Short mmCIF file of C-alpha atoms in Angstrom, two decimals:
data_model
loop_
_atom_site.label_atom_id
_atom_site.label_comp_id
_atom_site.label_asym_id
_atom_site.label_seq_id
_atom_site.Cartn_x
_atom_site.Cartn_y
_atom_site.Cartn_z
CA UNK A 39 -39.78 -68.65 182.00
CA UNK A 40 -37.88 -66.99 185.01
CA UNK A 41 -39.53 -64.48 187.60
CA UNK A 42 -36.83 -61.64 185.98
CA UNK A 43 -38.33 -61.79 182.33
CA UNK A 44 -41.78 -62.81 183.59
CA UNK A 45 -41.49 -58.97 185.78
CA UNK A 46 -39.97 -57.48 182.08
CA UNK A 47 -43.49 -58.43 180.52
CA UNK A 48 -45.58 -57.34 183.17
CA UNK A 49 -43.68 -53.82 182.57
CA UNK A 50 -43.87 -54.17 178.66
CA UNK A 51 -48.15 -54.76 179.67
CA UNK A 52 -48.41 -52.04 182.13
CA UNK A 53 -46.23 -49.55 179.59
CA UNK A 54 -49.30 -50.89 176.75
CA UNK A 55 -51.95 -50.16 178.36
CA UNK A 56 -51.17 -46.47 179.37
CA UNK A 57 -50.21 -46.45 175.01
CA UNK A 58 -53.65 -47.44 174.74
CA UNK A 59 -55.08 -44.78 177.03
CA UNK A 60 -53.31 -42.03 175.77
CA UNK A 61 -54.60 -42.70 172.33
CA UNK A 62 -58.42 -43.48 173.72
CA UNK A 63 -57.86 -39.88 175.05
CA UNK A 64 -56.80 -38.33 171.82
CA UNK A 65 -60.17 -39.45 170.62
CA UNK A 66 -62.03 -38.50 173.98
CA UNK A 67 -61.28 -35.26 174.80
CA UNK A 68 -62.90 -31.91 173.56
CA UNK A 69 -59.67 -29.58 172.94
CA UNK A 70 -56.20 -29.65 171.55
CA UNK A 71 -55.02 -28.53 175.37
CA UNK A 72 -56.87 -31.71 177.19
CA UNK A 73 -55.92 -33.94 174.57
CA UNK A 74 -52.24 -33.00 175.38
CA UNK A 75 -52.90 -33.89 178.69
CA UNK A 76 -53.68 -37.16 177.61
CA UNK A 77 -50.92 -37.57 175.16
CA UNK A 78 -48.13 -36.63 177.26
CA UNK A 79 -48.38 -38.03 180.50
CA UNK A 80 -49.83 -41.88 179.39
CA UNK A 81 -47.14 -41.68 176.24
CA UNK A 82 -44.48 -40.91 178.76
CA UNK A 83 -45.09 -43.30 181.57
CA UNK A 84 -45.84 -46.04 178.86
CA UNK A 85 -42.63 -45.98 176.57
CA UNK A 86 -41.12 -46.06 180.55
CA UNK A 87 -42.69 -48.88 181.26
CA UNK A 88 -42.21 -50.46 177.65
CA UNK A 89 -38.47 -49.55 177.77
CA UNK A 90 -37.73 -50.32 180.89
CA UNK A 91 -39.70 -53.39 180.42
CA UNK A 92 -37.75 -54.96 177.68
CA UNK A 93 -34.23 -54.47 179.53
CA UNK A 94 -35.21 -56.33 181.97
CA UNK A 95 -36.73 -59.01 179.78
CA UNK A 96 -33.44 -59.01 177.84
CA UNK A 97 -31.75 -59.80 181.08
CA UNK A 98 -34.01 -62.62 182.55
CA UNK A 99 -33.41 -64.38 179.65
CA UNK A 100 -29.31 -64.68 179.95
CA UNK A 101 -29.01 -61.85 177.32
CA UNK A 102 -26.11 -59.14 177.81
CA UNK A 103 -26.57 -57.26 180.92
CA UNK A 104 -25.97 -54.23 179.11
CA UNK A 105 -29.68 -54.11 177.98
CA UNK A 106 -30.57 -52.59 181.27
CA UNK A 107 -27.58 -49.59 182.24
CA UNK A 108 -28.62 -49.04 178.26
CA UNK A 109 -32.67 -48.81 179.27
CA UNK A 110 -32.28 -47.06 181.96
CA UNK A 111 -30.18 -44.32 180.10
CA UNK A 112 -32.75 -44.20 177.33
CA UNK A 113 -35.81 -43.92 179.90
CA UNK A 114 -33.87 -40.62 181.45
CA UNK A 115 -33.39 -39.03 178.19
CA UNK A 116 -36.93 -39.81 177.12
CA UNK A 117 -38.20 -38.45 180.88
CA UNK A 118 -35.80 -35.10 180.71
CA UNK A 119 -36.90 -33.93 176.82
CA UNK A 120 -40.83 -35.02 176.43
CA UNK A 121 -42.17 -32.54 178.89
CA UNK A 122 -40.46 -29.98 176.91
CA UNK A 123 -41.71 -31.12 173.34
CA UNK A 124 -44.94 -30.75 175.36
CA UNK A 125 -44.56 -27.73 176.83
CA UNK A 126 -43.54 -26.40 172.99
CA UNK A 127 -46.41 -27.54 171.60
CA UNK A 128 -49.42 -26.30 173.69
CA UNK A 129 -47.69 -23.03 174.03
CA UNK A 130 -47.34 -22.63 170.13
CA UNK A 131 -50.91 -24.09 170.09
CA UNK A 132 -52.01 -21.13 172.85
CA UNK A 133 -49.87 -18.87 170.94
CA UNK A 134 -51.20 -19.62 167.28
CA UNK A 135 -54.85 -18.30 169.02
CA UNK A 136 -56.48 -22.31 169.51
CA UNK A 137 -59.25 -21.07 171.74
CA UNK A 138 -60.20 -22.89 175.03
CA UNK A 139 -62.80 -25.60 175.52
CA UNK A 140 -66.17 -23.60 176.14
CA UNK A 141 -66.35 -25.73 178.88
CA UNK A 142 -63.10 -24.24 180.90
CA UNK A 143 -63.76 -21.99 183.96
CA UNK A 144 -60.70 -19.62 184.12
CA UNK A 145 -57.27 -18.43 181.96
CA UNK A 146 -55.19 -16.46 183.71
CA UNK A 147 -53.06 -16.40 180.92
CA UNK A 148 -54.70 -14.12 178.62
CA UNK A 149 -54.60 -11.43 182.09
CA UNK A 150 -51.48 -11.57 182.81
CA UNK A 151 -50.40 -10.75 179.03
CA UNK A 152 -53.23 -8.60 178.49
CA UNK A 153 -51.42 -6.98 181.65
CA UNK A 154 -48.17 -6.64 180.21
CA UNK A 155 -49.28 -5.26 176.97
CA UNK A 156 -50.89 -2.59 179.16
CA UNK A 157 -47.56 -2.19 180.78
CA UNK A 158 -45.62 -1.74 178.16
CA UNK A 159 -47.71 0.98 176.34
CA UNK B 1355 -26.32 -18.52 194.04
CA UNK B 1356 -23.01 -16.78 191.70
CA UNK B 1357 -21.60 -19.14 189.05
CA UNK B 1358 -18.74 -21.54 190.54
CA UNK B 1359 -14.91 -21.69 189.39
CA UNK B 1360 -14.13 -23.08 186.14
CA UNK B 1361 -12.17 -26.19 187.39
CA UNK B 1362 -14.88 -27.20 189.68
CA UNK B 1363 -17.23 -27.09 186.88
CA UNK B 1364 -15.07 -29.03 184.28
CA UNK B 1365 -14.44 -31.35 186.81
CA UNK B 1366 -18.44 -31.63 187.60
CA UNK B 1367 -19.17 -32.39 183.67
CA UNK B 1368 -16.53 -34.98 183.08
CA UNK B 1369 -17.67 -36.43 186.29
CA UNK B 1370 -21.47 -36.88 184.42
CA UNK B 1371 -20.58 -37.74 181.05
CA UNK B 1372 -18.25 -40.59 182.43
CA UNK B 1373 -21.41 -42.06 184.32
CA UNK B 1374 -23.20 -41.52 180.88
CA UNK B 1375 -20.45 -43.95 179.18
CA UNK B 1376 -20.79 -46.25 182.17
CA UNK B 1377 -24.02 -47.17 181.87
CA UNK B 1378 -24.13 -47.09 177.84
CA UNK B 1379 -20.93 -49.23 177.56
CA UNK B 1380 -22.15 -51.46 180.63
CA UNK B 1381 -18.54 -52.61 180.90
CA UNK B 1382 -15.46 -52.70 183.66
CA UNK B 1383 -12.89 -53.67 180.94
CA UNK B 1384 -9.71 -51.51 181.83
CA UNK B 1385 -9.86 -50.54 178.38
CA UNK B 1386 -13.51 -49.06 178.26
CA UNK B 1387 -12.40 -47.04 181.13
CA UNK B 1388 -9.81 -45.73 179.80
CA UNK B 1389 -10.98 -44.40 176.53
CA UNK B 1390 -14.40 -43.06 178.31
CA UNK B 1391 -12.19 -41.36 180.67
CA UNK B 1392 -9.94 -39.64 178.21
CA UNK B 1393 -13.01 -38.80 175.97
CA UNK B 1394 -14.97 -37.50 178.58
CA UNK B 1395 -12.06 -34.52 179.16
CA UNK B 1396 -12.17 -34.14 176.06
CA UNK B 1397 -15.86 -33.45 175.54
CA UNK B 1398 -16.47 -31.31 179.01
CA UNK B 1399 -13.47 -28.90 177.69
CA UNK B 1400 -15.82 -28.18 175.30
CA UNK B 1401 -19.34 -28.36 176.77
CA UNK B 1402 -19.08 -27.80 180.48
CA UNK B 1403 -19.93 -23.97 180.01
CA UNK B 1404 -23.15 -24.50 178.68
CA UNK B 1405 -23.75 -27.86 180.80
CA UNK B 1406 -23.57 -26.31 184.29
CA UNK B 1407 -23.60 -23.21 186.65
CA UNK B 1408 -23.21 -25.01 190.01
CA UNK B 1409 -19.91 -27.20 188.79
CA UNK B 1410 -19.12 -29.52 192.19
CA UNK B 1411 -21.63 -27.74 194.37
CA UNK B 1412 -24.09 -30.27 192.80
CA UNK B 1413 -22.36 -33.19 194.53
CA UNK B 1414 -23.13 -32.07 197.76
CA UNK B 1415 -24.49 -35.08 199.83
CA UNK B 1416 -27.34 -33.40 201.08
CA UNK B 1417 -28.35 -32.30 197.46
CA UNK B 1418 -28.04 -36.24 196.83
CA UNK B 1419 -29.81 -37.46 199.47
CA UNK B 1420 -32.74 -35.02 198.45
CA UNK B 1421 -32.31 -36.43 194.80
CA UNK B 1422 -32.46 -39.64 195.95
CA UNK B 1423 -35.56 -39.54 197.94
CA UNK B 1424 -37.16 -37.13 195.27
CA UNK B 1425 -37.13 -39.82 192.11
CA UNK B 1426 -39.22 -42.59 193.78
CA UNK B 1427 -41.63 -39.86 195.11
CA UNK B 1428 -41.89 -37.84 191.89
CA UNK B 1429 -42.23 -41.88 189.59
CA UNK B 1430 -45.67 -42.71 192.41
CA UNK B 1431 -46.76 -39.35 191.72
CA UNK B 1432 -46.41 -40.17 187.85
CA UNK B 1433 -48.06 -43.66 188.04
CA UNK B 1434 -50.84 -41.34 190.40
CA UNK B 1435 -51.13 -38.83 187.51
CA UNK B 1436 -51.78 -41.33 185.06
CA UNK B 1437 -54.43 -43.40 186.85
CA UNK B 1438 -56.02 -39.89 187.50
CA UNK B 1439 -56.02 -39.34 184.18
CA UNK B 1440 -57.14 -42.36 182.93
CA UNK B 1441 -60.07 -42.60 185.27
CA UNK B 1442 -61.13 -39.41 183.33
CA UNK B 1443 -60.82 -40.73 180.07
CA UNK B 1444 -62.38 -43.90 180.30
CA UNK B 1445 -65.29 -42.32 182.93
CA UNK B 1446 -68.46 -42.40 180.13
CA UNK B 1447 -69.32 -38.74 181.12
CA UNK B 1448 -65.49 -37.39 181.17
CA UNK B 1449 -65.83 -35.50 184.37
CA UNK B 1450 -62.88 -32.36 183.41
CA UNK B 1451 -62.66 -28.57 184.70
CA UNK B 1452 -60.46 -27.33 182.32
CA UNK B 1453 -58.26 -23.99 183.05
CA UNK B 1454 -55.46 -21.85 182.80
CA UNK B 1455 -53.99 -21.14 185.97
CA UNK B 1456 -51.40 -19.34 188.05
CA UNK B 1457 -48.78 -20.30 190.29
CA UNK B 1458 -46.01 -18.80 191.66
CA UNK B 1459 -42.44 -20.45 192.70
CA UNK B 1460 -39.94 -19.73 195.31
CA UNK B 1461 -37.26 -21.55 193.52
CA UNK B 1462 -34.52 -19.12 192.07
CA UNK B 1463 -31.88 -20.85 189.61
CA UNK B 1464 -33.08 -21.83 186.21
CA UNK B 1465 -32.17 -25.49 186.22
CA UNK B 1466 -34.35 -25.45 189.19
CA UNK B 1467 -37.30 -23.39 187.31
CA UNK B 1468 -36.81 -26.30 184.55
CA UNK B 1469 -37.22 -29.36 186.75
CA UNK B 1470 -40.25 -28.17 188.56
CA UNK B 1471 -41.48 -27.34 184.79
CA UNK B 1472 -40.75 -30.52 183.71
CA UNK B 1473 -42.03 -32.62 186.68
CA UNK B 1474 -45.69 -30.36 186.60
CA UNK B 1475 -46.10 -31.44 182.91
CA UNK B 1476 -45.53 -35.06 184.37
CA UNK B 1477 -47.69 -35.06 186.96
CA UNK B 1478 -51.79 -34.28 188.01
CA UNK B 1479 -53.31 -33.56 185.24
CA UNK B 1480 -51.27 -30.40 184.91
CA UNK B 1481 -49.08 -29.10 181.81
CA UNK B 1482 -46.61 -25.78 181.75
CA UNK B 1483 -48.11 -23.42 179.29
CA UNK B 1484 -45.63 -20.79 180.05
CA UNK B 1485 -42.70 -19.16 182.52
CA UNK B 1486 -42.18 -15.28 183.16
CA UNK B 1487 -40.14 -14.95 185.95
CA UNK B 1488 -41.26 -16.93 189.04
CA UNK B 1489 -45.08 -16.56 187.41
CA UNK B 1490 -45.84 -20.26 185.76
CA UNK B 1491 -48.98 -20.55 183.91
CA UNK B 1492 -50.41 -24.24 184.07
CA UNK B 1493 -53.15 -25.97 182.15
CA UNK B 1494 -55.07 -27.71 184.96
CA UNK B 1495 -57.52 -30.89 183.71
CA UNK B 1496 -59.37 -30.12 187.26
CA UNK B 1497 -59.42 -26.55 188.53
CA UNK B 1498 -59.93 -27.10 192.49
CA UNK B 1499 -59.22 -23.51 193.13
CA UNK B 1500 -58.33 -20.29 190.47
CA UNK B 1501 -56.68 -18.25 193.01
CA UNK B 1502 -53.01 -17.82 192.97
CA UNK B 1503 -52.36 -18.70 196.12
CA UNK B 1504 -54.88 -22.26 196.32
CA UNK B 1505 -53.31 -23.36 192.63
CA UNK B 1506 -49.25 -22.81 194.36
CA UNK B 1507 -50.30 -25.00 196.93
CA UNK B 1508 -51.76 -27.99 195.64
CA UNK B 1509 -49.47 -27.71 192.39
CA UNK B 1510 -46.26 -26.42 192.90
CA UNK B 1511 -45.88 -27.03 197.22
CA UNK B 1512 -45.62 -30.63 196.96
CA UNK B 1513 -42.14 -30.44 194.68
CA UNK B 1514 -40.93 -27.15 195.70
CA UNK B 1515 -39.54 -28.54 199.16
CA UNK B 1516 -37.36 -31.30 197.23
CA UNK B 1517 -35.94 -28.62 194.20
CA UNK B 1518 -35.40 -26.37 196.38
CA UNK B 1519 -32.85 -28.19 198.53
CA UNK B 1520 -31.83 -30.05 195.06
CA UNK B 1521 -31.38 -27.20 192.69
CA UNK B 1522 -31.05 -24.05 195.03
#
């Protein structure tokens, strides 16, 4: 084992562990809004970390150096679109009337349209 | 910021999709070049109104340099975010603040509006609920501060000075 694939696993490890956090937070937290918190951010830094990962892996051991330019183009795509699945989901969540955790101290969401349905009348 | 010329922007999108085929065909064989080449003026005829307002405007070396320096910043941030996150998950009494706040954004070009979208839902504990005109509304795991004004600074501030030389 070479210090290029030994680095790959370490990233494949690192990219598991925020997989297992984000599901550990599915289960922990009180509302569909938190738990996208969660979801999002650990999903999206661990299938970097797992993608990444295994290019590099691929490469310390004499594969095709292709693996890499090819991970690294996958990792972008995967960094430019989640955030937007994201953002479509907790807005059709907000939008389908999921109240807030009773625990939350402020929406200025529900103002500012309250606002503009005042406006517009 | 008006729209640039045509040319500069079909030049600008062939330019991008023939980095795309660069890295996916990971190869300097004349021949790879030459097809990518030919089938990136190909595609860009057909895409490169809908890819891009700025056209060659984007290559600006400043805008690069800004680029540059922004991805390592905004990947610590990331890693930040998630340990932040994380700490709150596995913490036994889950010490969250949940809100929905408000920010507002100098930034003025939509590509612009997008990345500073994208990169809140990626980092602090914050997600983009929603966009009407330069008013975001933000999901914050921690509320430090409802106002308008405290929430802009410690959410939006910190990216606004790189997108804003980046995306205009």
């Amino acid at each position: 084992m070479n210090a290029v694939s030994a680095l790959g696993e370490l990233l494949v490890l690192f990219g598991v562990f925020f997989y297992f956090l984000s599901a550990l937070g599915l289960i922990r937290m009180p509302d569909v809004y938190n738990r996208m918190q969660t979801a999002t951010k650990s999903a999206t830094l661990g299938s970097l970390g797992v993608i990444i990962g295994t290019g590099i892996w691929a490469v310390g051991k004499g594969l095709y150096w292709g693996w890499i330019t090819k991970s690294i183009v996958i990792a972008v795509f995967i960094l430019l679109t989640n955030p937007i699945s994201a953002h479509a989901l907790i807005r059709g969540a907000y939008k389908s009337g999921i109240p807030l955790w009773k625990g939350s101290v402020v929406d200025r969401y529900r103002e500012a349209l309250k606002e503009k349905e005042g406006g517009e009348e | 910021m008006g729209e640039a010329g045509k040319i500069s922007r079909y030049l600008y999108t062939v330019i991008v999709l023939f980095i795309i085929w660069l890295f996916l065909t990971s190869s300097l064989d004349v021949q790879e070049l030459e097809i990518g080449f030919v089938m990136s003026l190909i595609v860009a005829a057909f895409s490169y109104e809908l890819f891009t307002t700025n056209g060659l405007r984007n290559l600006h070396p400043k805008r690069i340099a800004y680029a540059a320096a922004y991805i390592p910043y905004f990947l610590w941030a990331m890693i930040m975010a998630n340990l932040d996150v994380a700490y709150r998950v596995l913490h036994p009494k889950r010490p969250i603040n949940p809100g929905i706040v408000e920010c507002k954004t100098v930034l003025k070009s939509d590509v612009g509006k997008l990345s500073l979208a994208n990169s809140i839902t990626l980092t602090p504990g914050t997600i983009t609920l929603d966009v009407m005109g330069d008013r975001y509304f933000i999901h914050w795991i921690d509320v430090k501060d409802s106002t308008v004004e405290g929430a802009s600074e410690n959410i939006t501030r910190p990216f606004e000075k790189f997108l804003k030389v980046i995306f205009g």
